[in-house]
PDB file of C-alpha atoms in Angstrom:
ATOM      1  CA  UNK A   1      62.112 -36.971 -18.585  1.00  0.00           C
ATOM      2  CA  UNK A   2      58.453 -37.052 -17.484  1.00  0.00           C
ATOM      3  CA  UNK A   3      55.884 -34.498 -18.571  1.00  0.00           C
ATOM      4  CA  UNK A   4      55.783 -33.107 -15.033  1.00  0.00           C
ATOM      5  CA  UNK A   5      59.539 -32.627 -14.899  1.00  0.00           C
ATOM      6  CA  UNK A   6      59.565 -31.200 -18.387  1.00  0.00           C
ATOM      7  CA  UNK A   7      56.856 -28.696 -17.541  1.00  0.00           C
ATOM      8  CA  UNK A   8      58.623 -27.661 -14.358  1.00  0.00           C
ATOM      9  CA  UNK A   9      61.914 -27.300 -16.167  1.00  0.00           C
ATOM     10  CA  UNK A  10      60.280 -25.097 -18.790  1.00  0.00           C
ATOM     11  CA  UNK A  11      58.774 -22.826 -16.146  1.00  0.00           C
ATOM     12  CA  UNK A  12      62.134 -22.566 -14.378  1.00  0.00           C
ATOM     13  CA  UNK A  13      63.965 -21.719 -17.589  1.00  0.00           C
ATOM     14  CA  UNK A  14      61.284 -19.184 -18.503  1.00  0.00           C
ATOM     15  CA  UNK A  15      61.641 -17.582 -15.092  1.00  0.00           C
ATOM     16  CA  UNK A  16      65.433 -17.395 -15.432  1.00  0.00           C
ATOM     17  CA  UNK A  17      65.131 -15.585 -18.754  1.00  0.00           C
ATOM     18  CA  UNK A  18      64.187 -12.388 -16.879  1.00  0.00           C
ATOM     19  CA  UNK A  19      67.019 -10.499 -15.217  1.00  0.00           C
ATOM     20  CA  UNK A  20      66.748 -10.115 -11.435  1.00  0.00           C
ATOM     21  CA  UNK A  21      66.643  -6.328 -11.630  1.00  0.00           C
ATOM     22  CA  UNK A  22      63.538  -6.477 -13.857  1.00  0.00           C
ATOM     23  CA  UNK A  23      61.772  -8.839 -11.441  1.00  0.00           C
ATOM     24  CA  UNK A  24      62.389  -6.426  -8.573  1.00  0.00           C
ATOM     25  CA  UNK A  25      61.222  -3.443 -10.560  1.00  0.00           C
ATOM     26  CA  UNK A  26      57.577  -4.028  -9.690  1.00  0.00           C
ATOM     27  CA  UNK A  27      58.361  -3.984  -5.969  1.00  0.00           C
ATOM     28  CA  UNK A  28      60.213  -0.680  -6.023  1.00  0.00           C
ATOM     29  CA  UNK A  29      57.144   1.541  -6.518  1.00  0.00           C
ATOM     30  CA  UNK A  30      57.677   5.232  -5.963  1.00  0.00           C
ATOM     31  CA  UNK A  31      54.888   6.208  -3.560  1.00  0.00           C
ATOM     32  CA  UNK A  32      55.499   9.902  -4.214  1.00  0.00           C
ATOM     33  CA  UNK A  33      55.049   9.684  -7.964  1.00  0.00           C
ATOM     34  CA  UNK A  34      52.239  11.797  -9.480  1.00  0.00           C
ATOM     35  CA  UNK A  35      50.302   8.679 -10.474  1.00  0.00           C
ATOM     36  CA  UNK A  36      50.416   7.178  -6.968  1.00  0.00           C
ATOM     37  CA  UNK A  37      49.488  10.503  -5.389  1.00  0.00           C
ATOM     38  CA  UNK A  38      46.528  10.772  -7.755  1.00  0.00           C
ATOM     39  CA  UNK A  39      45.351   7.256  -6.852  1.00  0.00           C
ATOM     40  CA  UNK A  40      45.669   8.040  -3.136  1.00  0.00           C
ATOM     41  CA  UNK A  41      43.574  11.155  -3.656  1.00  0.00           C
ATOM     42  CA  UNK A  42      40.913   9.139  -5.494  1.00  0.00           C
ATOM     43  CA  UNK A  43      40.953   6.531  -2.717  1.00  0.00           C
ATOM     44  CA  UNK A  44      40.390   9.139  -0.024  1.00  0.00           C
ATOM     45  CA  UNK A  45      37.579  10.730  -2.015  1.00  0.00           C
ATOM     46  CA  UNK A  46      35.828   7.391  -2.565  1.00  0.00           C
ATOM     47  CA  UNK A  47      36.245   6.372   1.083  1.00  0.00           C
ATOM     48  CA  UNK A  48      34.764   9.689   2.231  1.00  0.00           C
ATOM     49  CA  UNK A  49      31.838   9.296  -0.166  1.00  0.00           C
ATOM     50  CA  UNK A  50      31.143   5.729   0.956  1.00  0.00           C
ATOM     51  CA  UNK A  51      31.287   6.778   4.622  1.00  0.00           C
ATOM     52  CA  UNK A  52      28.847   9.609   3.944  1.00  0.00           C
ATOM     53  CA  UNK A  53      26.522   7.221   2.099  1.00  0.00           C
ATOM     54  CA  UNK A  54      26.488   4.835   5.077  1.00  0.00           C
ATOM     55  CA  UNK A  55      25.738   7.685   7.494  1.00  0.00           C
ATOM     56  CA  UNK A  56      22.837   8.774   5.293  1.00  0.00           C
ATOM     57  CA  UNK A  57      21.484   5.217   5.143  1.00  0.00           C
ATOM     58  CA  UNK A  58      21.499   5.054   8.953  1.00  0.00           C
ATOM     59  CA  UNK A  59      19.752   8.417   9.225  1.00  0.00           C
ATOM     60  CA  UNK A  60      17.168   7.277   6.678  1.00  0.00           C
ATOM     61  CA  UNK A  61      16.471   4.161   8.753  1.00  0.00           C
ATOM     62  CA  UNK A  62      15.987   6.272  11.883  1.00  0.00           C
ATOM     63  CA  UNK A  63      13.627   8.592   9.991  1.00  0.00           C
ATOM     64  CA  UNK A  64      11.674   5.585   8.705  1.00  0.00           C
ATOM     65  CA  UNK A  65      11.290   4.047  12.170  1.00  0.00           C
ATOM     66  CA  UNK A  66      10.152   7.269  13.870  1.00  0.00           C
ATOM     67  CA  UNK A  67       7.787   8.145  11.014  1.00  0.00           C
ATOM     68  CA  UNK A  68       6.154   4.717  11.215  1.00  0.00           C
ATOM     69  CA  UNK A  69       5.738   5.095  14.968  1.00  0.00           C
ATOM     70  CA  UNK A  70       4.044   8.440  14.373  1.00  0.00           C
ATOM     71  CA  UNK A  71       1.658   6.853  11.879  1.00  0.00           C
ATOM     72  CA  UNK A  72       0.759   4.064  14.312  1.00  0.00           C
ATOM     73  CA  UNK A  73       0.175   6.687  17.008  1.00  0.00           C
ATOM     74  CA  UNK A  74      -2.194   8.590  14.712  1.00  0.00           C
ATOM     75  CA  UNK A  75      -4.115   5.378  13.992  1.00  0.00           C
ATOM     76  CA  UNK A  76      -5.093   5.333  17.676  1.00  0.00           C
ATOM     77  CA  UNK A  77      -6.891   8.643  17.344  1.00  0.00           C
ATOM     78  CA  UNK A  78     -10.292   7.048  16.658  1.00  0.00           C
ATOM     79  CA  UNK A  79     -10.254   5.225  19.994  1.00  0.00           C
ATOM     80  CA  UNK A  80      -8.401   7.820  22.072  1.00  0.00           C
ATOM     81  CA  UNK A  81     -10.443   9.927  24.517  1.00  0.00           C
ATOM     82  CA  UNK A  82      -8.391  13.068  23.797  1.00  0.00           C
ATOM     83  CA  UNK A  83      -7.706  13.714  20.114  1.00  0.00           C
ATOM     84  CA  UNK A  84      -5.623  16.839  20.794  1.00  0.00           C
ATOM     85  CA  UNK A  85      -3.264  14.901  23.030  1.00  0.00           C
ATOM     86  CA  UNK A  86      -2.536  12.444  20.223  1.00  0.00           C
ATOM     87  CA  UNK A  87      -1.974  15.264  17.729  1.00  0.00           C
ATOM     88  CA  UNK A  88       0.366  17.065  20.131  1.00  0.00           C
ATOM     89  CA  UNK A  89       2.395  13.904  20.699  1.00  0.00           C
ATOM     90  CA  UNK A  90       2.552  13.220  16.958  1.00  0.00           C
ATOM     91  CA  UNK A  91       3.820  16.751  16.322  1.00  0.00           C
ATOM     92  CA  UNK A  92       6.546  16.218  18.919  1.00  0.00           C
ATOM     93  CA  UNK A  93       7.582  12.994  17.182  1.00  0.00           C
ATOM     94  CA  UNK A  94       7.634  14.699  13.778  1.00  0.00           C
ATOM     95  CA  UNK A  95       9.795  17.497  15.195  1.00  0.00           C
ATOM     96  CA  UNK A  96      12.287  14.801  16.178  1.00  0.00           C
ATOM     97  CA  UNK A  97      12.136  13.374  12.662  1.00  0.00           C
ATOM     98  CA  UNK A  98      12.795  16.808  11.202  1.00  0.00           C
ATOM     99  CA  UNK A  99      15.918  17.067  13.361  1.00  0.00           C
ATOM    100  CA  UNK A 100      17.121  13.876  11.675  1.00  0.00           C
ATOM    101  CA  UNK A 101      16.337  15.420   8.298  1.00  0.00           C
ATOM    102  CA  UNK A 102      18.389  18.435   9.384  1.00  0.00           C
ATOM    103  CA  UNK A 103      21.346  16.075   9.839  1.00  0.00           C
ATOM    104  CA  UNK A 104      20.686  14.804   6.321  1.00  0.00           C
ATOM    105  CA  UNK A 105      20.731  18.409   5.077  1.00  0.00           C
ATOM    106  CA  UNK A 106      24.072  18.978   6.782  1.00  0.00           C
ATOM    107  CA  UNK A 107      25.528  15.827   5.227  1.00  0.00           C
ATOM    108  CA  UNK A 108      24.307  16.898   1.782  1.00  0.00           C
ATOM    109  CA  UNK A 109      25.488  20.497   2.083  1.00  0.00           C
ATOM    110  CA  UNK A 110      27.561  21.218  -1.020  1.00  0.00           C
ATOM    111  CA  UNK A 111      26.946  17.723  -2.419  1.00  0.00           C
ATOM    112  CA  UNK A 112      25.039  16.538  -5.463  1.00  0.00           C
ATOM    113  CA  UNK A 113      21.899  15.116  -3.850  1.00  0.00           C
ATOM    114  CA  UNK A 114      21.244  12.837  -6.814  1.00  0.00           C
ATOM    115  CA  UNK A 115      24.363  10.827  -5.942  1.00  0.00           C
ATOM    116  CA  UNK A 116      22.874  10.026  -2.520  1.00  0.00           C
ATOM    117  CA  UNK A 117      19.214   9.889  -3.535  1.00  0.00           C
ATOM    118  CA  UNK A 118      18.824   6.160  -2.927  1.00  0.00           C
ATOM    119  CA  UNK A 119      20.305   6.457   0.552  1.00  0.00           C
ATOM    120  CA  UNK A 120      17.619   8.857   1.828  1.00  0.00           C
ATOM    121  CA  UNK A 121      14.543   8.201  -0.336  1.00  0.00           C
ATOM    122  CA  UNK A 122      12.994   5.541   1.923  1.00  0.00           C
ATOM    123  CA  UNK A 123      13.112   7.757   4.994  1.00  0.00           C
ATOM    124  CA  UNK A 124      11.700  10.752   3.119  1.00  0.00           C
ATOM    125  CA  UNK A 125       8.852   8.644   1.742  1.00  0.00           C
ATOM    126  CA  UNK A 126       7.815   7.487   5.201  1.00  0.00           C
ATOM    127  CA  UNK A 127       8.093  11.022   6.591  1.00  0.00           C
ATOM    128  CA  UNK A 128       5.845  12.312   3.788  1.00  0.00           C
ATOM    129  CA  UNK A 129       3.265   9.664   4.624  1.00  0.00           C
ATOM    130  CA  UNK A 130       3.310  10.580   8.326  1.00  0.00           C
ATOM    131  CA  UNK A 131       2.982  14.321   7.658  1.00  0.00           C
ATOM    132  CA  UNK A 132       0.230  13.747   5.095  1.00  0.00           C
ATOM    133  CA  UNK A 133      -1.747  11.539   7.480  1.00  0.00           C
ATOM    134  CA  UNK A 134      -1.458  14.049  10.318  1.00  0.00           C
ATOM    135  CA  UNK A 135      -2.479  16.936   8.049  1.00  0.00           C
ATOM    136  CA  UNK A 136      -5.502  14.991   6.781  1.00  0.00           C
ATOM    137  CA  UNK A 137      -6.683  14.274  10.331  1.00  0.00           C
ATOM    138  CA  UNK A 138      -6.428  17.963  11.190  1.00  0.00           C
ATOM    139  CA  UNK A 139      -7.924  19.485   8.026  1.00  0.00           C
ATOM    140  CA  UNK A 140      -9.590  16.659   6.070  1.00  0.00           C
ATOM    141  CA  UNK A 141      -7.500  17.696   3.066  1.00  0.00           C
ATOM    142  CA  UNK A 142      -4.220  16.652   1.448  1.00  0.00           C
ATOM    143  CA  UNK A 143      -1.069  18.607   2.133  1.00  0.00           C
ATOM    144  CA  UNK A 144       0.815  20.082  -0.821  1.00  0.00           C
ATOM    145  CA  UNK A 145       4.441  19.400  -1.656  1.00  0.00           C
ATOM    146  CA  UNK A 146       5.281  23.074  -1.088  1.00  0.00           C
ATOM    147  CA  UNK A 147       3.851  22.932   2.429  1.00  0.00           C
ATOM    148  CA  UNK A 148       5.909  19.817   3.190  1.00  0.00           C
ATOM    149  CA  UNK A 149       9.088  21.448   1.933  1.00  0.00           C
ATOM    150  CA  UNK A 150       8.401  24.634   3.909  1.00  0.00           C
ATOM    151  CA  UNK A 151       8.716  22.544   7.070  1.00  0.00           C
ATOM    152  CA  UNK A 152      12.179  21.469   5.929  1.00  0.00           C
ATOM    153  CA  UNK A 153      13.774  24.920   5.769  1.00  0.00           C
ATOM    154  CA  UNK A 154      16.560  25.097   8.351  1.00  0.00           C
ATOM    155  CA  UNK A 155      18.395  28.197   9.551  1.00  0.00           C
ATOM    156  CA  UNK A 156      21.963  28.363  10.794  1.00  0.00           C
ATOM    157  CA  UNK A 157      20.547  28.559  14.319  1.00  0.00           C
ATOM    158  CA  UNK A 158      19.183  25.037  13.867  1.00  0.00           C
ATOM    159  CA  UNK A 159      22.719  23.743  13.392  1.00  0.00           C
ATOM    160  CA  UNK A 160      23.823  24.960  16.817  1.00  0.00           C
ATOM    161  CA  UNK A 161      26.439  27.310  15.349  1.00  0.00           C
ATOM    162  CA  UNK A 162      26.642  30.937  16.455  1.00  0.00           C
ATOM    163  CA  UNK A 163      25.784  33.272  13.637  1.00  0.00           C
ATOM    164  CA  UNK A 164      24.282  36.743  14.055  1.00  0.00           C
ATOM    165  CA  UNK A 165      22.682  36.688  10.620  1.00  0.00           C
ATOM    166  CA  UNK A 166      20.540  33.573  10.454  1.00  0.00           C
ATOM    167  CA  UNK A 167      20.170  32.573   6.827  1.00  0.00           C
ATOM    168  CA  UNK A 168      17.682  30.007   5.540  1.00  0.00           C
ATOM    169  CA  UNK A 169      19.241  26.690   4.651  1.00  0.00           C
ATOM    170  CA  UNK A 170      17.266  23.948   2.954  1.00  0.00           C
ATOM    171  CA  UNK A 171      17.833  20.850   0.944  1.00  0.00           C
ATOM    172  CA  UNK A 172      17.539  21.367  -2.765  1.00  0.00           C
ATOM    173  CA  UNK A 173      14.125  19.871  -3.549  1.00  0.00           C
ATOM    174  CA  UNK A 174      14.147  17.846  -0.295  1.00  0.00           C
ATOM    175  CA  UNK A 175      11.002  15.951  -1.275  1.00  0.00           C
ATOM    176  CA  UNK A 176      10.861  15.309  -5.043  1.00  0.00           C
ATOM    177  CA  UNK A 177       7.361  15.222  -6.615  1.00  0.00           C
ATOM    178  CA  UNK A 178       7.696  11.493  -7.356  1.00  0.00           C
ATOM    179  CA  UNK A 179       8.121  10.754  -3.640  1.00  0.00           C
ATOM    180  CA  UNK A 180       4.993  12.706  -2.738  1.00  0.00           C
ATOM    181  CA  UNK A 181       2.905  11.106  -5.480  1.00  0.00           C
ATOM    182  CA  UNK A 182       4.040   7.608  -4.556  1.00  0.00           C
ATOM    183  CA  UNK A 183       3.126   7.927  -0.873  1.00  0.00           C
ATOM    184  CA  UNK A 184      -0.175   9.775  -1.315  1.00  0.00           C
ATOM    185  CA  UNK A 185      -1.198   7.618  -4.269  1.00  0.00           C
ATOM    186  CA  UNK A 186      -0.518   4.327  -2.499  1.00  0.00           C
ATOM    187  CA  UNK A 187      -3.450   1.949  -2.862  1.00  0.00           C
ATOM    188  CA  UNK A 188      -5.420   1.084   0.324  1.00  0.00           C
ATOM    189  CA  UNK A 189      -4.796  -2.649  -0.100  1.00  0.00           C
ATOM    190  CA  UNK A 190      -1.052  -2.165  -0.392  1.00  0.00           C
ATOM    191  CA  UNK A 191      -1.060   0.262   2.531  1.00  0.00           C
ATOM    192  CA  UNK A 192      -2.968  -2.204   4.729  1.00  0.00           C
ATOM    193  CA  UNK A 193      -0.529  -4.962   3.861  1.00  0.00           C
ATOM    194  CA  UNK A 194       2.426  -2.728   4.693  1.00  0.00           C
ATOM    195  CA  UNK A 195       0.834  -1.844   8.013  1.00  0.00           C
ATOM    196  CA  UNK A 196       0.294  -5.496   8.849  1.00  0.00           C
ATOM    197  CA  UNK A 197       3.916  -6.396   8.074  1.00  0.00           C
ATOM    198  CA  UNK A 198       5.435  -3.432   9.921  1.00  0.00           C
ATOM    199  CA  UNK A 199       3.214  -3.102  13.000  1.00  0.00           C
ATOM    200  CA  UNK A 200       4.938  -5.663  15.207  1.00  0.00           C
ATOM    201  CA  UNK A 201       8.401  -4.311  14.489  1.00  0.00           C
ATOM    202  CA  UNK A 202       7.884  -0.564  14.512  1.00  0.00           C
ATOM    203  CA  UNK A 203       5.059   0.080  16.966  1.00  0.00           C
ATOM    204  CA  UNK A 204       6.228   1.888  20.052  1.00  0.00           C
TER     205      UNK A 204
END
């Protein structure tokens, strides 16, 4: 007998050593068992969390794009004949960005924000830069973190739901101090390089 035949014969004999009812046991899984029900519950929870994470990533991208467009608009203020017109348009754009942040707040309502921090940080950073730049043009001073967060307090009326007693709703620490420090403390050389790389793609 060849080695090949011997090996095959061994595998066949090994397979036959197990009774047929034991081989079928793995196929007859009770889908209503407590263990299976627990796994299904975990699966649904993970799927819901992943879906929420993807929605937040998309919102963060939209916030990033609109914030960059606002910054590029504000850069035109030195050559624009009407400074107030540029500031009014930039405020309108930032209001639109804040509506996106409201959607983020709704997604994070009742959630641990730290679990989704990476999904929204990029958008918040760019929004902080846009608001800081606009505030500096208006006042020649830097905006504080408290002032930024005050603009991100949303009432139940903002959600479009009828409620006679409008209560303030805000993200818990919507803009962490590290985000503010990173954007305001960005070096001019790095900022110029970022502008050069992003201008063609994000300019309106």
